[in-house]
Every structure is written in structure tokens, then in C-alpha cells.
Amino acid sequence: CPSGDVLQLRDVVSRPAGAWQLTGLLELDPTVLGADDAITYLQEVQRASAWLAGVETQARAQVTQVVVAQAAEQLAVDAQREHAANVERVAAGMSERASCMGFVFPEHVAYAEISAALRWSPRTGEARILEAEELTTTWKPLLDAMLAGSVTIDHARAIGRELRHLPGYG
């Protein structure tokens, strides 16, 4: 809107889903709108919410990749340190300590760290991370629709549940 003009609902509706649209929604008061416009306002809030869920989904997948890579590096350093300690133990005539390193996977470290940071249960965290990985790869068109504001995360999850039942999925 040019300076001094009052933002109208039609101005917000014309904006693509995203931060600019959301900012416009926050400037409007739905309680002063007529019923039809109030419903349109609510639809626009849902469109903004779908966009934001898409942004979060994309970020979740990207952050998981970063945490997995860092955890893998740290586990490799720990394995080298453990190996060196065992070499020293054997050289000193002591028995080698059994390693537990093969039981720790960088993905599980990432799931645990991200789940804790977002205050999710471990099960929810893993499910949301795996969902993000699917939406950024196999089901990228669904993520694109979320980022466009035309598909909500609830729609994407419902579609995903049905897609998993198709022959050949797995």
C-alpha cells in the first residue's frame, strides 16, 4: 500500500503466501470485517500457516542434515580416540575394552537433539524429521504446494498416509 493508505483484505489476498502476506494479515482486524470477508481472512491465515509449515519442514530437513554430519564427525573422532586408547591398553599388557561405537548412529543423535530442542517426545521428533525428509525429496511437490500456501501440513500428512498404501511404496 502506498503510505497513508489503509490496507485492505484484497491487498493481502493478492500477495503470495509468505512473510509479506502474514504481515498484512496482522495489520487487519477480522472483527470489523463482514462475514464473507472474515471467512476470507481466515482462509488467508490458513494459507500463511501452510507456508510457514512448509518453511519449518524445509528447515527441519536441512538442520537434520547439519546435525547428522556433525554427529558423524564427532563419532569418528571418538572412535579414533577409543582405538588409540585400546592400542595403549594392549601395549601396556591390559585387555582391550569392548566398543559400543557401532551401536550409535549419527541419525539417532540428530533425532534426539532436535526432539529435545523442540520439546518433542523422541517418537514425535523422529516422525517429524522423517516426514521432513520425505517432503523434501520423494514428495517435493507436496512441499512446494505447502510453500505456495495451497496445501496445509494436515493435508500433506493425509496424502502421505494414503500414498504409503500404494503398491510399490517402500
JSON list of C-alpha atoms in Angstrom, two decimals:
[
{"chain": "A", "resi": 1, "resn": "CYS", "atom": "CA", "xyz": [0.00, 0.00, 0.00]},
{"chain": "A", "resi": 2, "resn": "PRO", "atom": "CA", "xyz": [1.22, 3.50, -0.66]},
{"chain": "A", "resi": 3, "resn": "SER", "atom": "CA", "xyz": [1.95, 5.39, 2.54]},
{"chain": "A", "resi": 4, "resn": "GLY", "atom": "CA", "xyz": [-1.17, 6.75, 4.17]},
{"chain": "A", "resi": 5, "resn": "ASP", "atom": "CA", "xyz": [-3.49, 4.21, 2.52]},
{"chain": "A", "resi": 6, "resn": "VAL", "atom": "CA", "xyz": [-5.41, 1.74, 4.64]},
{"chain": "A", "resi": 7, "resn": "LEU", "atom": "CA", "xyz": [-4.55, -1.89, 3.98]},
{"chain": "A", "resi": 8, "resn": "GLN", "atom": "CA", "xyz": [-7.50, -3.78, 2.54]},
{"chain": "A", "resi": 9, "resn": "LEU", "atom": "CA", "xyz": [-8.18, -7.51, 2.65]},
{"chain": "A", "resi": 10, "resn": "ARG", "atom": "CA", "xyz": [-7.98, -7.64, -1.16]},
{"chain": "A", "resi": 11, "resn": "ASP", "atom": "CA", "xyz": [-4.40, -6.34, -0.91]},
{"chain": "A", "resi": 12, "resn": "VAL", "atom": "CA", "xyz": [-3.45, -9.22, 1.37]},
{"chain": "A", "resi": 13, "resn": "VAL", "atom": "CA", "xyz": [-5.24, -11.80, -0.78]},
{"chain": "A", "resi": 14, "resn": "SER", "atom": "CA", "xyz": [-3.25, -10.65, -3.80]},
{"chain": "A", "resi": 15, "resn": "ARG", "atom": "CA", "xyz": [0.06, -11.32, -2.03]},
{"chain": "A", "resi": 16, "resn": "PRO", "atom": "CA", "xyz": [1.85, -14.64, -2.44]},
{"chain": "A", "resi": 17, "resn": "ALA", "atom": "CA", "xyz": [1.89, -16.85, 0.64]},
{"chain": "A", "resi": 18, "resn": "GLY", "atom": "CA", "xyz": [4.76, -15.77, 2.82]},
{"chain": "A", "resi": 19, "resn": "ALA", "atom": "CA", "xyz": [6.05, -13.25, 5.31]},
{"chain": "A", "resi": 20, "resn": "TRP", "atom": "CA", "xyz": [4.68, -10.24, 3.42]},
{"chain": "A", "resi": 21, "resn": "GLN", "atom": "CA", "xyz": [1.21, -11.81, 3.35]},
{"chain": "A", "resi": 22, "resn": "LEU", "atom": "CA", "xyz": [1.43, -12.66, 7.05]},
{"chain": "A", "resi": 23, "resn": "THR", "atom": "CA", "xyz": [2.49, -9.11, 7.90]},
{"chain": "A", "resi": 24, "resn": "GLY", "atom": "CA", "xyz": [-0.56, -7.81, 6.03]},
{"chain": "A", "resi": 25, "resn": "LEU", "atom": "CA", "xyz": [-2.85, -10.17, 7.94]},
{"chain": "A", "resi": 26, "resn": "LEU", "atom": "CA", "xyz": [-1.50, -8.90, 11.23]},
{"chain": "A", "resi": 27, "resn": "GLU", "atom": "CA", "xyz": [-2.40, -5.36, 10.20]},
{"chain": "A", "resi": 28, "resn": "LEU", "atom": "CA", "xyz": [-6.06, -6.29, 9.65]},
{"chain": "A", "resi": 29, "resn": "ASP", "atom": "CA", "xyz": [-8.74, -6.63, 12.31]},
{"chain": "A", "resi": 30, "resn": "PRO", "atom": "CA", "xyz": [-11.07, -9.51, 11.39]},
{"chain": "A", "resi": 31, "resn": "THR", "atom": "CA", "xyz": [-13.71, -8.36, 13.90]},
{"chain": "A", "resi": 32, "resn": "VAL", "atom": "CA", "xyz": [-14.56, -5.34, 11.76]},
{"chain": "A", "resi": 33, "resn": "LEU", "atom": "CA", "xyz": [-15.00, -7.36, 8.56]},
{"chain": "A", "resi": 34, "resn": "GLY", "atom": "CA", "xyz": [-18.26, -8.65, 7.18]},
{"chain": "A", "resi": 35, "resn": "ALA", "atom": "CA", "xyz": [-18.91, -12.40, 7.40]},
{"chain": "A", "resi": 36, "resn": "ASP", "atom": "CA", "xyz": [-17.67, -13.21, 3.88]},
{"chain": "A", "resi": 37, "resn": "ASP", "atom": "CA", "xyz": [-14.51, -11.15, 4.30]},
{"chain": "A", "resi": 38, "resn": "ALA", "atom": "CA", "xyz": [-13.92, -12.60, 7.77]},
{"chain": "A", "resi": 39, "resn": "ILE", "atom": "CA", "xyz": [-14.02, -16.10, 6.27]},
{"chain": "A", "resi": 40, "resn": "THR", "atom": "CA", "xyz": [-11.64, -14.97, 3.52]},
{"chain": "A", "resi": 41, "resn": "TYR", "atom": "CA", "xyz": [-9.37, -13.57, 6.23]},
{"chain": "A", "resi": 42, "resn": "LEU", "atom": "CA", "xyz": [-9.38, -16.98, 7.95]},
{"chain": "A", "resi": 43, "resn": "GLN", "atom": "CA", "xyz": [-8.56, -18.68, 4.64]},
{"chain": "A", "resi": 44, "resn": "GLU", "atom": "CA", "xyz": [-5.62, -16.33, 4.24]},
{"chain": "A", "resi": 45, "resn": "VAL", "atom": "CA", "xyz": [-4.42, -17.16, 7.77]},
{"chain": "A", "resi": 46, "resn": "GLN", "atom": "CA", "xyz": [-4.55, -20.83, 6.81]},
{"chain": "A", "resi": 47, "resn": "ARG", "atom": "CA", "xyz": [-2.60, -20.09, 3.61]},
{"chain": "A", "resi": 48, "resn": "ALA", "atom": "CA", "xyz": [0.06, -18.28, 5.65]},
{"chain": "A", "resi": 49, "resn": "SER", "atom": "CA", "xyz": [0.13, -21.13, 8.13]},
{"chain": "A", "resi": 50, "resn": "ALA", "atom": "CA", "xyz": [0.64, -23.66, 5.30]},
{"chain": "A", "resi": 51, "resn": "TRP", "atom": "CA", "xyz": [3.55, -21.56, 4.01]},
{"chain": "A", "resi": 52, "resn": "LEU", "atom": "CA", "xyz": [5.13, -21.35, 7.46]},
{"chain": "A", "resi": 53, "resn": "ALA", "atom": "CA", "xyz": [4.72, -25.12, 7.99]},
{"chain": "A", "resi": 54, "resn": "GLY", "atom": "CA", "xyz": [6.50, -25.60, 4.66]},
{"chain": "A", "resi": 55, "resn": "VAL", "atom": "CA", "xyz": [9.33, -23.32, 5.78]},
{"chain": "A", "resi": 56, "resn": "GLU", "atom": "CA", "xyz": [9.62, -25.25, 9.05]},
{"chain": "A", "resi": 57, "resn": "THR", "atom": "CA", "xyz": [9.57, -28.59, 7.22]},
{"chain": "A", "resi": 58, "resn": "GLN", "atom": "CA", "xyz": [12.32, -27.46, 4.90]},
{"chain": "A", "resi": 59, "resn": "ALA", "atom": "CA", "xyz": [14.37, -26.14, 7.83]},
{"chain": "A", "resi": 60, "resn": "ARG", "atom": "CA", "xyz": [13.84, -29.35, 9.78]},
{"chain": "A", "resi": 61, "resn": "ALA", "atom": "CA", "xyz": [15.31, -31.41, 6.93]},
{"chain": "A", "resi": 62, "resn": "GLN", "atom": "CA", "xyz": [18.23, -29.02, 6.45]},
{"chain": "A", "resi": 63, "resn": "VAL", "atom": "CA", "xyz": [19.04, -28.79, 10.15]},
{"chain": "A", "resi": 64, "resn": "THR", "atom": "CA", "xyz": [18.87, -32.58, 10.47]},
{"chain": "A", "resi": 65, "resn": "GLN", "atom": "CA", "xyz": [21.48, -32.90, 7.71]},
{"chain": "A", "resi": 66, "resn": "VAL", "atom": "CA", "xyz": [23.77, -30.46, 9.54]},
{"chain": "A", "resi": 67, "resn": "VAL", "atom": "CA", "xyz": [23.38, -32.24, 12.89]},
{"chain": "A", "resi": 68, "resn": "VAL", "atom": "CA", "xyz": [23.87, -35.69, 11.31]},
{"chain": "A", "resi": 69, "resn": "ALA", "atom": "CA", "xyz": [27.08, -34.55, 9.61]},
{"chain": "A", "resi": 70, "resn": "GLN", "atom": "CA", "xyz": [28.43, -33.02, 12.82]},
{"chain": "A", "resi": 71, "resn": "ALA", "atom": "CA", "xyz": [27.48, -36.09, 14.87]},
{"chain": "A", "resi": 72, "resn": "ALA", "atom": "CA", "xyz": [29.15, -38.37, 12.31]},
{"chain": "A", "resi": 73, "resn": "GLU", "atom": "CA", "xyz": [32.35, -36.32, 12.58]},
{"chain": "A", "resi": 74, "resn": "GLN", "atom": "CA", "xyz": [32.26, -36.44, 16.38]},
{"chain": "A", "resi": 75, "resn": "LEU", "atom": "CA", "xyz": [31.57, -40.19, 16.40]},
{"chain": "A", "resi": 76, "resn": "ALA", "atom": "CA", "xyz": [34.54, -40.73, 14.06]},
{"chain": "A", "resi": 77, "resn": "VAL", "atom": "CA", "xyz": [36.80, -38.69, 16.38]},
{"chain": "A", "resi": 78, "resn": "ASP", "atom": "CA", "xyz": [35.50, -40.66, 19.38]},
{"chain": "A", "resi": 79, "resn": "ALA", "atom": "CA", "xyz": [36.12, -43.97, 17.56]},
{"chain": "A", "resi": 80, "resn": "GLN", "atom": "CA", "xyz": [39.70, -42.92, 16.75]},
{"chain": "A", "resi": 81, "resn": "ARG", "atom": "CA", "xyz": [40.26, -41.86, 20.37]},
{"chain": "A", "resi": 82, "resn": "GLU", "atom": "CA", "xyz": [38.83, -45.17, 21.61]},
{"chain": "A", "resi": 83, "resn": "HIS", "atom": "CA", "xyz": [41.01, -47.13, 19.19]},
{"chain": "A", "resi": 84, "resn": "ALA", "atom": "CA", "xyz": [44.14, -45.23, 20.29]},
{"chain": "A", "resi": 85, "resn": "ALA", "atom": "CA", "xyz": [43.28, -45.88, 23.95]},
{"chain": "A", "resi": 86, "resn": "ASN", "atom": "CA", "xyz": [42.88, -49.60, 23.22]},
{"chain": "A", "resi": 87, "resn": "VAL", "atom": "CA", "xyz": [46.22, -49.70, 21.43]},
{"chain": "A", "resi": 88, "resn": "GLU", "atom": "CA", "xyz": [47.81, -48.16, 24.55]},
{"chain": "A", "resi": 89, "resn": "ARG", "atom": "CA", "xyz": [45.98, -50.63, 26.82]},
{"chain": "A", "resi": 90, "resn": "VAL", "atom": "CA", "xyz": [47.18, -53.63, 24.80]},
{"chain": "A", "resi": 91, "resn": "ALA", "atom": "CA", "xyz": [50.75, -52.23, 24.68]},
{"chain": "A", "resi": 92, "resn": "ALA", "atom": "CA", "xyz": [50.62, -51.92, 28.48]},
{"chain": "A", "resi": 93, "resn": "GLY", "atom": "CA", "xyz": [49.55, -55.56, 28.79]},
{"chain": "A", "resi": 94, "resn": "MET", "atom": "CA", "xyz": [45.90, -54.85, 29.61]},
{"chain": "A", "resi": 95, "resn": "SER", "atom": "CA", "xyz": [42.89, -56.23, 27.80]},
{"chain": "A", "resi": 96, "resn": "GLU", "atom": "CA", "xyz": [41.14, -54.26, 25.10]},
{"chain": "A", "resi": 97, "resn": "ARG", "atom": "CA", "xyz": [37.87, -52.59, 26.04]},
{"chain": "A", "resi": 98, "resn": "ALA", "atom": "CA", "xyz": [34.80, -53.56, 24.03]},
{"chain": "A", "resi": 99, "resn": "SER", "atom": "CA", "xyz": [33.49, -50.82, 21.79]},
{"chain": "A", "resi": 100, "resn": "CYS", "atom": "CA", "xyz": [29.94, -49.54, 21.82]},
{"chain": "A", "resi": 101, "resn": "MET", "atom": "CA", "xyz": [30.57, -47.15, 18.91]},
{"chain": "A", "resi": 102, "resn": "GLY", "atom": "CA", "xyz": [28.89, -49.41, 16.37]},
{"chain": "A", "resi": 103, "resn": "PHE", "atom": "CA", "xyz": [25.60, -49.01, 18.19]},
{"chain": "A", "resi": 104, "resn": "VAL", "atom": "CA", "xyz": [25.40, -45.23, 17.92]},
{"chain": "A", "resi": 105, "resn": "PHE", "atom": "CA", "xyz": [24.19, -43.77, 14.64]},
{"chain": "A", "resi": 106, "resn": "PRO", "atom": "CA", "xyz": [24.51, -40.09, 13.74]},
{"chain": "A", "resi": 107, "resn": "GLU", "atom": "CA", "xyz": [20.85, -40.03, 12.66]},
{"chain": "A", "resi": 108, "resn": "HIS", "atom": "CA", "xyz": [19.74, -41.13, 16.12]},
{"chain": "A", "resi": 109, "resn": "VAL", "atom": "CA", "xyz": [21.89, -38.44, 17.71]},
{"chain": "A", "resi": 110, "resn": "ALA", "atom": "CA", "xyz": [20.27, -35.85, 15.43]},
{"chain": "A", "resi": 111, "resn": "TYR", "atom": "CA", "xyz": [16.76, -37.13, 16.19]},
{"chain": "A", "resi": 112, "resn": "ALA", "atom": "CA", "xyz": [17.43, -36.93, 19.93]},
{"chain": "A", "resi": 113, "resn": "GLU", "atom": "CA", "xyz": [19.00, -33.46, 19.84]},
{"chain": "A", "resi": 114, "resn": "ILE", "atom": "CA", "xyz": [16.35, -31.92, 17.61]},
{"chain": "A", "resi": 115, "resn": "SER", "atom": "CA", "xyz": [13.50, -33.56, 19.53]},
{"chain": "A", "resi": 116, "resn": "ALA", "atom": "CA", "xyz": [14.85, -32.25, 22.82]},
{"chain": "A", "resi": 117, "resn": "ALA", "atom": "CA", "xyz": [15.40, -28.75, 21.43]},
{"chain": "A", "resi": 118, "resn": "LEU", "atom": "CA", "xyz": [11.83, -28.60, 20.09]},
{"chain": "A", "resi": 119, "resn": "ARG", "atom": "CA", "xyz": [10.37, -30.24, 23.22]},
{"chain": "A", "resi": 120, "resn": "TRP", "atom": "CA", "xyz": [9.01, -33.21, 21.30]},
{"chain": "A", "resi": 121, "resn": "SER", "atom": "CA", "xyz": [8.88, -36.77, 22.50]},
{"chain": "A", "resi": 122, "resn": "PRO", "atom": "CA", "xyz": [11.52, -38.96, 20.82]},
{"chain": "A", "resi": 123, "resn": "ARG", "atom": "CA", "xyz": [8.84, -40.73, 18.81]},
{"chain": "A", "resi": 124, "resn": "THR", "atom": "CA", "xyz": [7.25, -37.48, 17.61]},
{"chain": "A", "resi": 125, "resn": "GLY", "atom": "CA", "xyz": [10.64, -35.99, 16.81]},
{"chain": "A", "resi": 126, "resn": "GLU", "atom": "CA", "xyz": [11.71, -38.93, 14.68]},
{"chain": "A", "resi": 127, "resn": "ALA", "atom": "CA", "xyz": [8.36, -38.97, 12.88]},
{"chain": "A", "resi": 128, "resn": "ARG", "atom": "CA", "xyz": [8.53, -35.22, 12.11]},
{"chain": "A", "resi": 129, "resn": "ILE", "atom": "CA", "xyz": [12.14, -35.47, 10.90]},
{"chain": "A", "resi": 130, "resn": "LEU", "atom": "CA", "xyz": [11.36, -38.44, 8.66]},
{"chain": "A", "resi": 131, "resn": "GLU", "atom": "CA", "xyz": [8.31, -36.55, 7.39]},
{"chain": "A", "resi": 132, "resn": "ALA", "atom": "CA", "xyz": [10.51, -33.58, 6.53]},
{"chain": "A", "resi": 133, "resn": "GLU", "atom": "CA", "xyz": [12.96, -35.83, 4.71]},
{"chain": "A", "resi": 134, "resn": "GLU", "atom": "CA", "xyz": [10.12, -37.32, 2.65]},
{"chain": "A", "resi": 135, "resn": "LEU", "atom": "CA", "xyz": [8.62, -33.91, 1.86]},
{"chain": "A", "resi": 136, "resn": "THR", "atom": "CA", "xyz": [11.96, -32.50, 0.72]},
{"chain": "A", "resi": 137, "resn": "THR", "atom": "CA", "xyz": [12.74, -35.50, -1.50]},
{"chain": "A", "resi": 138, "resn": "THR", "atom": "CA", "xyz": [10.15, -38.04, -2.60]},
{"chain": "A", "resi": 139, "resn": "TRP", "atom": "CA", "xyz": [7.14, -35.81, -2.04]},
{"chain": "A", "resi": 140, "resn": "LYS", "atom": "CA", "xyz": [8.70, -32.47, -3.01]},
{"chain": "A", "resi": 141, "resn": "PRO", "atom": "CA", "xyz": [5.56, -31.42, -4.97]},
{"chain": "A", "resi": 142, "resn": "LEU", "atom": "CA", "xyz": [3.62, -31.51, -1.68]},
{"chain": "A", "resi": 143, "resn": "LEU", "atom": "CA", "xyz": [6.21, -29.31, -0.01]},
{"chain": "A", "resi": 144, "resn": "ASP", "atom": "CA", "xyz": [6.08, -26.91, -2.96]},
{"chain": "A", "resi": 145, "resn": "ALA", "atom": "CA", "xyz": [2.29, -26.74, -2.55]},
{"chain": "A", "resi": 146, "resn": "MET", "atom": "CA", "xyz": [2.74, -26.01, 1.17]},
{"chain": "A", "resi": 147, "resn": "LEU", "atom": "CA", "xyz": [5.19, -23.21, 0.39]},
{"chain": "A", "resi": 148, "resn": "ALA", "atom": "CA", "xyz": [2.65, -21.81, -2.08]},
{"chain": "A", "resi": 149, "resn": "GLY", "atom": "CA", "xyz": [0.05, -21.89, 0.69]},
{"chain": "A", "resi": 150, "resn": "SER", "atom": "CA", "xyz": [-2.30, -24.25, -1.12]},
{"chain": "A", "resi": 151, "resn": "VAL", "atom": "CA", "xyz": [-1.73, -27.43, 0.94]},
{"chain": "A", "resi": 152, "resn": "THR", "atom": "CA", "xyz": [-1.57, -27.49, 4.74]},
{"chain": "A", "resi": 153, "resn": "ILE", "atom": "CA", "xyz": [0.62, -29.85, 6.74]},
{"chain": "A", "resi": 154, "resn": "ASP", "atom": "CA", "xyz": [-2.54, -31.75, 7.69]},
{"chain": "A", "resi": 155, "resn": "HIS", "atom": "CA", "xyz": [-3.34, -32.24, 4.00]},
{"chain": "A", "resi": 156, "resn": "ALA", "atom": "CA", "xyz": [0.24, -33.37, 3.31]},
{"chain": "A", "resi": 157, "resn": "ARG", "atom": "CA", "xyz": [0.09, -35.89, 6.17]},
{"chain": "A", "resi": 158, "resn": "ALA", "atom": "CA", "xyz": [-3.26, -37.27, 4.99]},
{"chain": "A", "resi": 159, "resn": "ILE", "atom": "CA", "xyz": [-1.98, -37.61, 1.44]},
{"chain": "A", "resi": 160, "resn": "GLY", "atom": "CA", "xyz": [1.20, -39.26, 2.75]},
{"chain": "A", "resi": 161, "resn": "ARG", "atom": "CA", "xyz": [-0.80, -41.82, 4.73]},
{"chain": "A", "resi": 162, "resn": "GLU", "atom": "CA", "xyz": [-2.67, -42.77, 1.57]},
{"chain": "A", "resi": 163, "resn": "LEU", "atom": "CA", "xyz": [0.44, -42.80, -0.63]},
{"chain": "A", "resi": 164, "resn": "ARG", "atom": "CA", "xyz": [2.13, -45.27, 1.72]},
{"chain": "A", "resi": 165, "resn": "HIS", "atom": "CA", "xyz": [-0.62, -47.79, 0.94]},
{"chain": "A", "resi": 166, "resn": "LEU", "atom": "CA", "xyz": [0.03, -47.77, -2.78]},
{"chain": "A", "resi": 167, "resn": "PRO", "atom": "CA", "xyz": [1.63, -50.84, -4.30]},
{"chain": "A", "resi": 168, "resn": "GLY", "atom": "CA", "xyz": [5.38, -50.49, -4.70]},
{"chain": "A", "resi": 169, "resn": "TYR", "atom": "CA", "xyz": [5.82, -47.97, -1.91]},
{"chain": "A", "resi": 170, "resn": "GLY", "atom": "CA", "xyz": [8.57, -48.83, 0.48]}
]
